[in-house]
Tab-separated table of C-alpha atoms in Angstrom:
chain	number	residue	atom	x	y	z
A	27	MET	CA	0.785	158.204	18.233
A	28	ARG	CA	-2.303	156.061	18.232
A	29	ASN	CA	-1.607	152.367	18.319
A	30	LEU	CA	-3.352	149.774	16.167
A	31	LEU	CA	-6.088	148.991	18.666
A	32	GLN	CA	-6.887	152.644	19.342
A	33	ARG	CA	-7.029	153.383	15.618
A	34	LEU	CA	-9.380	150.463	15.209
A	35	ARG	CA	-11.672	151.633	17.987
A	36	ASN	CA	-11.976	155.076	16.454
A	37	LEU	CA	-12.640	153.733	12.987
A	38	ILE	CA	-15.256	151.115	13.812
A	39	GLN	CA	-17.651	153.435	15.577
A	40	GLY	CA	-20.951	153.188	13.783
A	41	GLU	CA	-19.910	150.112	11.782
A	42	ARG	CA	-22.318	147.178	11.652
A	43	GLU	CA	-21.650	144.652	14.387
A	44	GLU	CA	-22.012	141.708	12.031
A	45	ASP	CA	-18.779	142.814	10.337
A	46	GLU	CA	-16.833	142.545	13.593
A	47	ARG	CA	-15.222	139.571	15.277
A	48	ILE	CA	-13.304	139.796	18.555
A	49	THR	CA	-10.573	137.363	19.473
A	50	GLU	CA	-9.757	136.270	23.025
A	51	SER	CA	-6.917	138.808	23.081
A	52	GLY	CA	-9.371	141.651	22.495
A	53	VAL	CA	-8.086	142.523	19.021
A	54	TYR	CA	-10.601	142.797	16.234
A	55	ASP	CA	-10.350	140.391	13.308
A	56	TYR	CA	-12.284	140.950	10.100
A	57	TYR	CA	-13.756	138.091	8.145
A	58	ASP	CA	-15.853	137.780	5.074
A	59	GLN	CA	-19.111	135.985	5.991
A	60	ASP	CA	-18.539	133.287	3.378
A	61	SER	CA	-14.892	132.940	4.345
A	62	GLU	CA	-15.733	132.492	8.008
A	63	GLU	CA	-18.333	129.843	7.299
A	64	GLY	CA	-15.715	128.031	5.244
A	65	GLY	CA	-13.240	128.295	8.103
A	66	GLY	CA	-10.773	130.538	6.266
A	67	GLN	CA	-9.497	133.945	7.326
A	68	ARG	CA	-9.250	136.717	4.747
A	69	GLN	CA	-5.729	137.427	3.473
A	70	LEU	CA	-5.422	141.163	4.184
A	71	PHE	CA	-2.260	143.177	3.551
A	72	THR	CA	-1.095	146.777	3.700
A	73	ALA	CA	1.203	147.945	0.900
A	74	LEU	CA	3.181	150.950	2.157
A	75	ASP	CA	5.161	153.157	-0.209
A	76	ILE	CA	7.285	155.525	1.888
A	77	GLY	CA	8.051	158.000	-0.862
A	78	THR	CA	10.111	161.157	-0.698
A	79	ALA	CA	7.095	163.346	-1.502
A	80	PHE	CA	4.179	161.218	-0.266
A	81	ALA	CA	3.487	158.293	2.036
A	82	LYS	CA	0.995	156.030	0.279
A	83	ALA	CA	-0.893	153.124	1.812
A	84	ILE	CA	-3.110	150.571	0.085
A	85	ILE	CA	-5.133	147.947	1.925
A	86	VAL	CA	-5.767	144.879	-0.217
A	87	GLU	CA	-7.296	141.448	0.077
A	88	VAL	CA	-5.418	138.690	-1.749
A	89	VAL	CA	-7.656	136.173	-3.462
A	90	GLY	CA	-5.827	133.607	-5.570
A	91	GLU	CA	-3.502	135.414	-7.968
A	92	GLN	CA	-5.150	138.812	-7.595
A	93	ALA	CA	-5.402	141.520	-4.960
A	94	GLU	CA	-8.536	143.589	-4.511
A	95	VAL	CA	-8.090	147.173	-3.345
A	96	LEU	CA	-10.177	147.925	-0.252
A	97	GLY	CA	-8.820	151.329	0.735
A	98	VAL	CA	-6.216	153.909	-0.302
A	99	GLY	CA	-4.582	156.703	1.701
A	100	ARG	CA	-1.972	159.357	0.910
A	101	HIS	CA	-0.217	161.963	3.024
A	102	PRO	CA	2.554	164.427	2.056
A	103	GLN	CA	6.041	164.109	3.504
A	104	SER	CA	7.921	167.093	4.866
A	105	TYR	CA	11.181	168.075	3.180
A	106	SER	CA	12.943	167.415	6.498
A	107	HIS	CA	11.577	163.864	6.818
A	108	MET	CA	12.855	162.280	3.589
A	109	SER	CA	15.790	162.945	1.291
A	110	ASP	CA	16.380	161.166	-2.032
A	111	GLY	CA	14.372	158.122	-0.991
A	112	PHE	CA	16.132	157.853	2.382
A	113	VAL	CA	14.416	158.333	5.752
A	114	THR	CA	16.002	161.258	7.621
A	115	ASP	CA	13.465	161.677	10.460
A	116	ILE	CA	11.926	158.412	11.696
A	117	PRO	CA	9.271	159.915	14.052
A	118	GLY	CA	8.216	162.362	11.340
A	119	VAL	CA	7.852	159.590	8.759
A	120	ILE	CA	5.906	157.441	11.228
A	121	ALA	CA	3.460	160.319	11.733
A	122	ASN	CA	3.015	160.809	8.000
A	123	CYS	CA	2.576	157.097	7.310
A	124	ASN	CA	0.108	156.879	10.200
A	125	GLU	CA	-2.042	159.540	8.529
A	126	ALA	CA	-1.915	157.667	5.225
A	127	LEU	CA	-2.863	154.436	7.014
A	128	ILE	CA	-5.801	156.055	8.790
A	129	LYS	CA	-7.132	157.367	5.469
A	130	ALA	CA	-6.743	153.928	3.860
A	131	GLU	CA	-8.475	152.213	6.777
A	132	GLN	CA	-11.351	154.694	6.681
A	133	ALA	CA	-11.724	154.169	2.915
A	134	ALA	CA	-11.748	150.400	3.558
A	135	GLY	CA	-14.683	150.726	5.956
A	136	GLY	CA	-12.597	150.313	9.094
A	137	ILE	CA	-10.666	147.240	7.996
A	138	ILE	CA	-7.185	146.878	9.494
A	139	ALA	CA	-4.469	144.913	7.698
A	140	PRO	CA	-1.497	144.507	10.087
A	141	SER	CA	0.609	142.420	7.654
A	142	ALA	CA	2.639	144.886	5.606
A	143	VAL	CA	4.780	144.946	2.483
A	144	ILE	CA	7.004	148.047	2.507
A	145	GLY	CA	8.988	149.396	-0.436
A	146	ILE	CA	12.592	150.539	-0.280
A	147	ALA	CA	14.390	152.832	-2.721
A	148	GLY	CA	17.426	155.064	-2.914
A	149	GLU	CA	20.819	155.086	-4.580
A	150	LEU	CA	22.334	152.572	-2.155
A	151	VAL	CA	19.747	149.884	-2.884
A	152	LYS	CA	21.605	147.549	-5.236
A	153	GLY	CA	19.847	144.979	-7.367
A	154	SER	CA	21.486	142.788	-9.992
A	155	SER	CA	21.492	139.307	-11.456
A	156	THR	CA	24.186	136.758	-12.161
A	157	THR	CA	24.360	133.428	-13.972
A	158	VAL	CA	26.364	130.538	-12.542
A	159	SER	CA	27.056	127.252	-14.326
A	160	ARG	CA	28.303	123.855	-13.293
A	161	GLN	CA	29.550	121.024	-15.464
A	162	ARG	CA	28.348	117.855	-13.797
A	163	GLN	CA	30.760	114.918	-13.648
A	164	GLN	CA	27.996	112.318	-13.733
A	165	SER	CA	25.489	113.507	-16.293
A	166	THR	CA	23.322	110.364	-15.997
A	167	LYS	CA	22.505	111.000	-12.339
A	168	PRO	CA	19.379	113.063	-11.536
A	169	ILE	CA	19.955	116.593	-10.210
A	170	THR	CA	19.406	116.751	-6.444
A	171	THR	CA	18.238	119.500	-4.089
A	172	GLU	CA	21.796	119.658	-2.726
A	173	GLU	CA	23.124	120.539	-6.187
A	174	LEU	CA	20.453	123.211	-6.593
A	175	ASP	CA	21.218	124.711	-3.173
A	176	ALA	CA	24.950	124.739	-3.942
A	177	LEU	CA	24.436	126.632	-7.202
A	178	ILE	CA	22.140	129.190	-5.556
A	179	THR	CA	24.700	129.662	-2.765
A	180	ILE	CA	27.461	130.458	-5.265
A	181	ALA	CA	25.230	132.978	-7.054
A	182	GLN	CA	24.072	134.602	-3.827
A	183	GLN	CA	27.614	134.945	-2.488
A	184	ARG	CA	28.715	136.546	-5.753
A	185	LEU	CA	25.836	139.069	-5.707
A	186	LEU	CA	26.418	139.925	-2.032
A	187	LYS	CA	30.094	140.598	-2.678
A	188	SER	CA	29.253	142.787	-5.681
A	189	ALA	CA	26.668	144.812	-3.720
A	190	LYS	CA	29.126	145.445	-0.875
A	191	GLU	CA	31.809	146.578	-3.314
A	192	ARG	CA	29.437	148.956	-5.105
A	193	ILE	CA	28.181	150.490	-1.862
A	194	THR	CA	31.756	150.892	-0.579
A	195	ALA	CA	32.809	152.574	-3.827
A	196	GLU	CA	29.903	155.032	-3.696
A	197	THR	CA	30.064	155.902	0.018
A	198	GLY	CA	33.789	155.675	0.622
A	199	TYR	CA	33.139	153.545	3.704
A	200	SER	CA	34.225	149.944	3.927
A	201	ASN	CA	32.552	147.196	5.942
A	202	ILE	CA	29.072	148.730	5.752
A	203	ASP	CA	26.537	146.138	6.889
A	204	VAL	CA	24.220	145.225	4.025
A	205	ARG	CA	21.206	142.936	4.060
A	206	LEU	CA	19.187	141.133	1.422
A	207	THR	CA	15.821	142.758	0.657
A	208	ASN	CA	14.522	140.258	-1.891
A	209	ALA	CA	15.713	137.597	-4.306
A	210	ALA	CA	14.315	135.451	-7.104
A	211	VAL	CA	15.580	132.630	-9.270
A	212	ILE	CA	15.051	133.972	-12.782
A	213	SER	CA	15.742	130.780	-14.706
A	214	THR	CA	17.340	127.333	-14.550
A	215	ARG	CA	18.718	125.471	-17.559
A	216	ILE	CA	19.839	121.906	-18.199
A	217	ASP	CA	22.085	121.542	-21.263
A	218	GLY	CA	20.680	124.839	-22.537
A	219	GLN	CA	17.026	123.851	-22.034
A	220	THR	CA	14.988	126.037	-19.661
A	221	VAL	CA	13.165	124.104	-16.925
A	222	THR	CA	10.973	125.337	-14.084
A	223	ASN	CA	12.053	122.593	-11.680
A	224	PRO	CA	15.522	121.087	-12.267
A	225	ILE	CA	15.161	118.354	-9.633
A	226	GLY	CA	15.246	114.897	-11.237
A	227	PHE	CA	16.571	116.038	-14.623
A	228	ARG	CA	19.724	114.507	-16.058
A	229	GLY	CA	22.344	116.418	-17.991
A	230	ARG	CA	25.900	117.659	-18.174
A	231	HIS	CA	25.511	121.436	-17.934
A	232	PHE	CA	23.447	122.931	-15.114
A	233	SER	CA	23.072	126.739	-15.021
A	234	LEU	CA	21.030	129.133	-12.922
A	235	THR	CA	20.298	132.877	-13.051
A	236	LEU	CA	19.584	134.631	-9.756
A	237	PHE	CA	18.451	138.204	-9.032
A	238	SER	CA	19.069	139.737	-5.597
A	239	ALA	CA	18.645	143.219	-4.137
A	240	PHE	CA	20.618	144.462	-1.143
A	241	ALA	CA	20.467	147.608	1.000
A	242	PRO	CA	22.464	149.057	3.905
A	243	LEU	CA	21.381	147.871	7.346
A	244	THR	CA	20.850	151.503	8.380
A	245	GLN	CA	18.159	151.959	5.762
A	246	LEU	CA	16.460	148.632	6.442
A	247	GLY	CA	16.580	149.230	10.186
A	248	ALA	CA	14.787	152.553	9.751
A	249	LEU	CA	11.958	150.831	7.864
A	250	GLU	CA	11.685	148.146	10.547
A	251	THR	CA	11.415	150.849	13.214
A	252	ILE	CA	8.728	152.616	11.182
A	253	ALA	CA	6.746	149.377	10.870
A	254	GLN	CA	6.964	148.862	14.642
A	255	GLY	CA	5.844	152.440	15.246
A	256	LEU	CA	2.790	151.809	13.065
A	257	ASP	CA	1.950	148.499	14.753
A	258	LEU	CA	2.486	146.678	11.467
A	259	THR	CA	3.821	143.151	11.103
A	260	LEU	CA	6.547	143.432	8.497
A	261	THR	CA	5.941	140.687	5.953
A	262	ALA	CA	8.534	141.889	3.433
A	263	ILE	CA	10.727	144.833	2.486
A	264	VAL	CA	10.951	144.949	-1.294
A	265	ALA	CA	13.216	146.999	-3.571
A	266	GLU	CA	10.745	149.155	-5.493
A	267	PRO	CA	12.378	148.776	-8.930
A	268	TYR	CA	12.169	145.007	-8.469
A	269	ALA	CA	8.497	145.204	-7.469
A	270	LEU	CA	7.795	147.416	-10.482
A	271	ALA	CA	9.512	145.139	-12.974
A	272	ARG	CA	8.115	141.955	-11.432
A	273	CYS	CA	4.538	143.202	-11.528
A	274	LEU	CA	4.477	144.997	-14.859
A	275	SER	CA	6.463	142.406	-16.798
A	276	THR	CA	3.670	140.004	-15.864
A	277	ASN	CA	0.781	142.376	-16.473
A	278	ALA	CA	1.703	144.815	-19.214
A	279	GLY	CA	2.259	142.312	-22.002
A	280	VAL	CA	6.038	142.764	-22.033
A	281	ASP	CA	7.203	139.182	-21.609
A	282	SER	CA	9.943	139.771	-24.181
A	283	GLY	CA	11.388	142.524	-22.015
A	284	ALA	CA	11.165	146.216	-21.211
A	285	ILE	CA	12.838	149.087	-19.380
A	286	PHE	CA	10.871	150.473	-16.432
A	287	ILE	CA	11.522	153.996	-15.142
A	288	ASP	CA	9.970	155.147	-11.856
A	289	ILE	CA	10.297	158.921	-11.389
A	290	GLY	CA	9.632	159.591	-7.732
A	291	GLY	CA	9.958	162.660	-5.575
A	292	GLY	CA	13.615	162.143	-4.675
A	293	THR	CA	14.951	159.411	-6.953
A	294	THR	CA	14.557	157.852	-10.374
A	295	ASP	CA	14.627	154.053	-10.381
A	296	ILE	CA	15.358	152.035	-13.515
A	297	ALA	CA	14.866	148.299	-13.980
A	298	LEU	CA	15.751	146.157	-16.996
A	299	VAL	CA	13.728	143.075	-17.887
A	300	ARG	CA	14.954	140.809	-20.674
A	301	GLN	CA	13.442	137.500	-21.758
A	302	GLY	CA	10.829	137.742	-19.022
A	303	GLY	CA	13.337	138.029	-16.164
A	304	ILE	CA	14.604	141.061	-14.241
A	305	GLU	CA	18.324	141.526	-14.820
A	306	GLU	CA	19.378	144.637	-12.977
A	307	THR	CA	18.231	147.835	-11.282
A	308	ARG	CA	19.796	151.276	-11.049
A	309	MET	CA	18.821	154.416	-9.139
A	310	PHE	CA	19.962	158.029	-9.087
A	311	ALA	CA	19.034	160.916	-6.799
A	312	LEU	CA	17.063	163.138	-9.136
A	313	GLY	CA	13.282	163.262	-9.047
A	314	GLY	CA	10.295	165.570	-8.889
A	315	ARG	CA	11.592	167.621	-5.967
A	316	THR	CA	14.661	168.624	-7.985
A	317	PHE	CA	12.408	170.282	-10.558
A	318	THR	CA	10.420	171.975	-7.786
A	319	ARG	CA	13.570	173.374	-6.191
A	320	ARG	CA	14.735	174.720	-9.558
A	321	ILE	CA	11.481	176.638	-9.990
A	322	ALA	CA	11.595	177.933	-6.403
A	323	THR	CA	15.209	179.131	-6.686
A	324	THR	CA	14.827	180.748	-10.103
A	325	LYS	CA	11.561	182.548	-9.365
A	326	GLY	CA	12.379	183.349	-5.736
A	327	ILE	CA	9.261	181.697	-4.346
A	328	SER	CA	8.615	179.153	-1.597
A	329	ILE	CA	8.868	175.413	-2.163
A	330	LYS	CA	5.116	175.010	-1.647
A	331	ASP	CA	4.317	177.711	-4.192
A	332	ALA	CA	6.821	176.179	-6.619
A	333	GLU	CA	5.202	172.754	-6.228
A	334	ARG	CA	1.753	174.209	-6.945
A	335	LEU	CA	3.152	176.010	-9.988
A	336	LYS	CA	4.791	172.816	-11.256
A	337	ILE	CA	1.548	170.862	-10.909
A	338	SER	CA	-0.419	173.575	-12.733
A	339	TYR	CA	2.192	173.520	-15.487
A	340	SER	CA	2.039	169.717	-15.735
A	341	ASN	CA	-1.764	169.842	-15.947
A	342	GLY	CA	-1.622	172.284	-18.866
A	343	GLU	CA	-3.152	175.145	-16.874
A	344	ILE	CA	-0.296	177.558	-17.669
A	345	LYS	CA	-0.260	178.969	-21.192
A	346	ASN	CA	1.751	181.065	-23.634
A	347	SER	CA	4.750	183.046	-22.339
A	348	ASP	CA	4.316	181.844	-18.749
A	349	ARG	CA	4.539	178.265	-19.985
A	350	GLU	CA	7.635	179.042	-22.031
A	351	GLU	CA	9.236	180.563	-18.941
A	352	ILE	CA	8.694	177.381	-16.918
A	353	GLN	CA	10.039	175.286	-19.791
A	354	ALA	CA	13.214	177.377	-19.872
A	355	ILE	CA	13.630	177.092	-16.095
A	356	LEU	CA	13.275	173.321	-16.161
A	357	ALA	CA	15.412	172.703	-19.262
A	358	PRO	CA	18.810	172.296	-17.492
A	359	GLU	CA	17.434	169.841	-14.915
A	360	CYS	CA	15.580	167.890	-17.592
A	361	GLN	CA	18.783	167.563	-19.594
A	362	THR	CA	20.690	166.379	-16.514
A	363	TRP	CA	17.935	163.854	-15.829
A	364	MET	CA	18.028	162.572	-19.418
A	365	ASP	CA	21.822	162.302	-19.361
A	366	SER	CA	21.590	160.220	-16.175
A	367	VAL	CA	18.944	157.940	-17.688
A	368	GLU	CA	21.113	157.386	-20.770
A	369	LEU	CA	24.168	156.574	-18.644
A	370	LEU	CA	22.355	154.086	-16.438
A	371	ILE	CA	20.600	152.320	-19.303
A	372	GLU	CA	23.967	151.998	-21.030
A	373	GLU	CA	25.346	150.361	-17.873
A	374	LEU	CA	22.353	148.048	-17.694
A	375	SER	CA	22.685	146.954	-21.322
A	376	LYS	CA	26.240	145.592	-20.889
A	377	GLY	CA	26.584	145.966	-24.644
A	378	GLU	CA	23.713	143.604	-25.419
A	379	LEU	CA	20.542	144.410	-27.350
A	380	LEU	CA	17.927	146.273	-25.316
A	381	PRO	CA	14.163	145.602	-25.455
A	382	PRO	CA	12.388	148.344	-27.480
A	383	ALA	CA	9.838	149.301	-24.826
A	384	ILE	CA	10.171	151.916	-22.081
A	385	TYR	CA	7.449	152.235	-19.436
A	386	ILE	CA	7.412	155.197	-17.045
A	387	VAL	CA	5.568	155.556	-13.724
A	388	GLY	CA	5.664	157.749	-10.639
A	389	GLY	CA	4.497	161.243	-9.800
A	390	GLY	CA	7.432	162.800	-11.654
A	391	SER	CA	6.302	161.226	-14.926
A	392	ALA	CA	3.457	163.783	-15.053
A	393	LEU	CA	5.969	166.478	-16.016
A	394	PRO	CA	5.547	166.813	-19.807
A	395	ASP	CA	9.156	167.877	-20.345
A	396	VAL	CA	10.408	164.517	-19.036
A	397	TYR	CA	8.184	162.547	-21.400
A	398	GLN	CA	9.224	164.782	-24.299
A	399	ARG	CA	12.924	164.175	-23.579
A	400	LEU	CA	12.335	160.435	-23.738
A	401	GLU	CA	10.333	160.766	-26.955
A	402	ILE	CA	12.905	162.803	-28.907
A	403	PHE	CA	16.035	161.079	-27.607
A	404	PRO	CA	18.042	159.328	-30.405
A	405	TRP	CA	17.896	155.901	-28.759
A	406	MET	CA	19.166	153.865	-31.704
A	407	GLN	CA	22.193	156.110	-32.212
A	408	ALA	CA	23.178	156.251	-28.541
A	409	LEU	CA	22.309	152.770	-27.217
A	410	PRO	CA	21.992	149.187	-28.513
A	411	PHE	CA	18.339	149.256	-29.621
A	412	SER	CA	17.296	147.417	-32.786
A	413	ARG	CA	14.510	149.963	-33.313
A	414	GLN	CA	13.183	153.137	-31.739
A	415	PRO	CA	11.567	152.089	-28.446
A	416	ILE	CA	7.972	152.896	-27.614
A	417	ILE	CA	7.538	155.252	-24.658
A	418	ARG	CA	4.446	154.673	-22.558
A	419	THR	CA	3.171	155.978	-19.234
A	420	VAL	CA	1.714	153.148	-17.159
A	421	GLN	CA	-1.792	153.763	-15.837
A	422	PRO	CA	-3.498	151.789	-13.031
A	423	GLU	CA	-5.853	149.967	-15.386
A	424	MET	CA	-2.833	148.340	-17.075
A	425	VAL	CA	-2.060	146.388	-13.879
A	426	SER	CA	-4.508	143.538	-14.350
A	427	SER	CA	-3.620	141.635	-11.164
A	428	ILE	CA	-4.760	144.515	-8.913
A	429	ILE	CA	-8.561	144.871	-8.860
A	430	ASP	CA	-9.730	148.415	-8.076
A	431	ARG	CA	-13.535	148.296	-8.205
A	432	GLU	CA	-14.009	151.715	-6.587
A	433	ASN	CA	-11.437	153.451	-8.866
A	434	LEU	CA	-9.430	154.651	-5.881
A	435	LEU	CA	-6.169	154.527	-7.865
A	436	THR	CA	-6.149	157.180	-10.558
A	437	ASN	CA	-2.751	157.890	-12.134
A	438	ALA	CA	0.893	156.918	-12.621
A	439	GLN	CA	1.700	158.102	-9.081
A	440	ASP	CA	-0.260	155.118	-7.759
A	441	ILE	CA	1.614	152.447	-9.706
A	442	THR	CA	4.461	151.902	-7.223
A	443	PRO	CA	2.207	151.099	-4.236
A	444	MET	CA	0.191	148.859	-6.583
A	445	THR	CA	3.331	146.892	-7.431
A	446	LEU	CA	4.026	146.468	-3.707
A	447	ALA	CA	0.491	145.121	-3.315
A	448	TYR	CA	1.315	142.640	-6.073
A	449	GLN	CA	4.211	141.414	-3.949
A	450	ALA	CA	1.644	140.358	-1.354
A	451	VAL	CA	0.042	138.213	-4.064
A	452	GLU	CA	3.388	136.620	-4.867
A	453	LEU	CA	4.145	135.995	-1.191
A	454	GLN	CA	0.869	134.157	-0.785
A	455	ASN	CA	1.494	132.004	-3.840
A	456	GLU	CA	5.195	131.209	-3.348
A	457	ASN	CA	5.631	127.510	-2.781
A	458	ASN	CA	7.655	125.972	-5.571
A	459	VAL	CA	10.949	124.080	-5.483
A	460	LEU	CA	13.100	127.065	-6.501
A	461	GLU	CA	11.593	129.376	-3.889
A	462	ARG	CA	12.021	126.803	-1.133
A	463	ALA	CA	15.642	126.232	-2.151
A	464	LEU	CA	16.257	129.988	-2.153
A	465	ASP	CA	14.767	130.277	1.343
A	466	ARG	CA	17.069	127.517	2.604
A	467	VAL	CA	20.154	129.228	1.206
A	468	ILE	CA	19.213	132.667	2.556
A	469	SER	CA	18.573	131.170	5.995
A	470	ALA	CA	21.905	129.359	5.979
A	471	MET	CA	23.804	132.489	4.878
A	472	HIS	CA	22.110	134.682	7.522
A	473	ILE	CA	21.613	137.558	5.101
């Protein structure tokens, strides 16, 4: 496996010397001419989506509240390397991700971005929100940072306990080590009034809503090992449904709320956003590979041939009776998928009204049968919708915070790595009172 420096040496051959800077340690740093004259280093990040079907890498430069795409790379994963969003062969995944990285670096003109944001998915990644309230004894005294930290601590402890219980119930194993992947304070309220910074306010009732995502240590440890094998500095591991909801709720004009469905190769991830804040995520192990296996088994062909046939079918290249045959083959799996989506959205709703907008992304969303199931489903009869929701496939141009001047990102399959790139933007711009308080609590809890 080539290390970072070796990859760099191979990529920069023939590049103009004025684009290169060498530090005392011998590692190349890349600067924009204007940035260097101003004394500032470019904020370069790699967004790595380790999917079940493909490893996808995007190199971006963060400028203000946007990220500009510099290079994109993709490489297929072997069936033996990933299963339902979970890494099953670390060396194999490192090799695949390395190929995706090399392609992204070549597309970026030889630029290396060692700081990485990596996505995590799978059924055992648990994300949810909770609201905690406190009735203050002395309402005339200003709220302090200690009160804010105490409320966040209560919420975080509650969410950690819930995640452990859910993982234990699903695996049958108790005392599984779980770790926090990401967290965000969704809202704070004083006497029912929403405020962005509660410090200094006076009032009787202080409430806070916190979202947190947790994953088993085994899964997180695998991603850390992969990052080390790729010579990447791990900036953040982010639950992909959270990244999706966080990015698109900001960019797709859905501030009032929406349901986001990411149909990947091994899993389908669902996130609920209400009133501008992410409430909960759910995942189940059924994605594009399930449909491929159904075709392969029924027709007695190889997985590779079945995948090619599925793509041709999705692109409308198969007609008439052959198309009807594929539809019939896929019908049982599509119904199982739709039943699972209905069940999970019902769990997410908790009996409350759901936002009438459903956005779908991921490579699996290209299958027309999936979109049709969503379109014809009797949403208002089955779930608490006030009206029939709109169903829309998210395309790259809808993500306004990610600038893709070279049109390297082309379809719904690219949305998930784009949302991870958006997390790099958020990481660079995080510096408010709530985020600092959350960091203090997480550090103190050692999670």
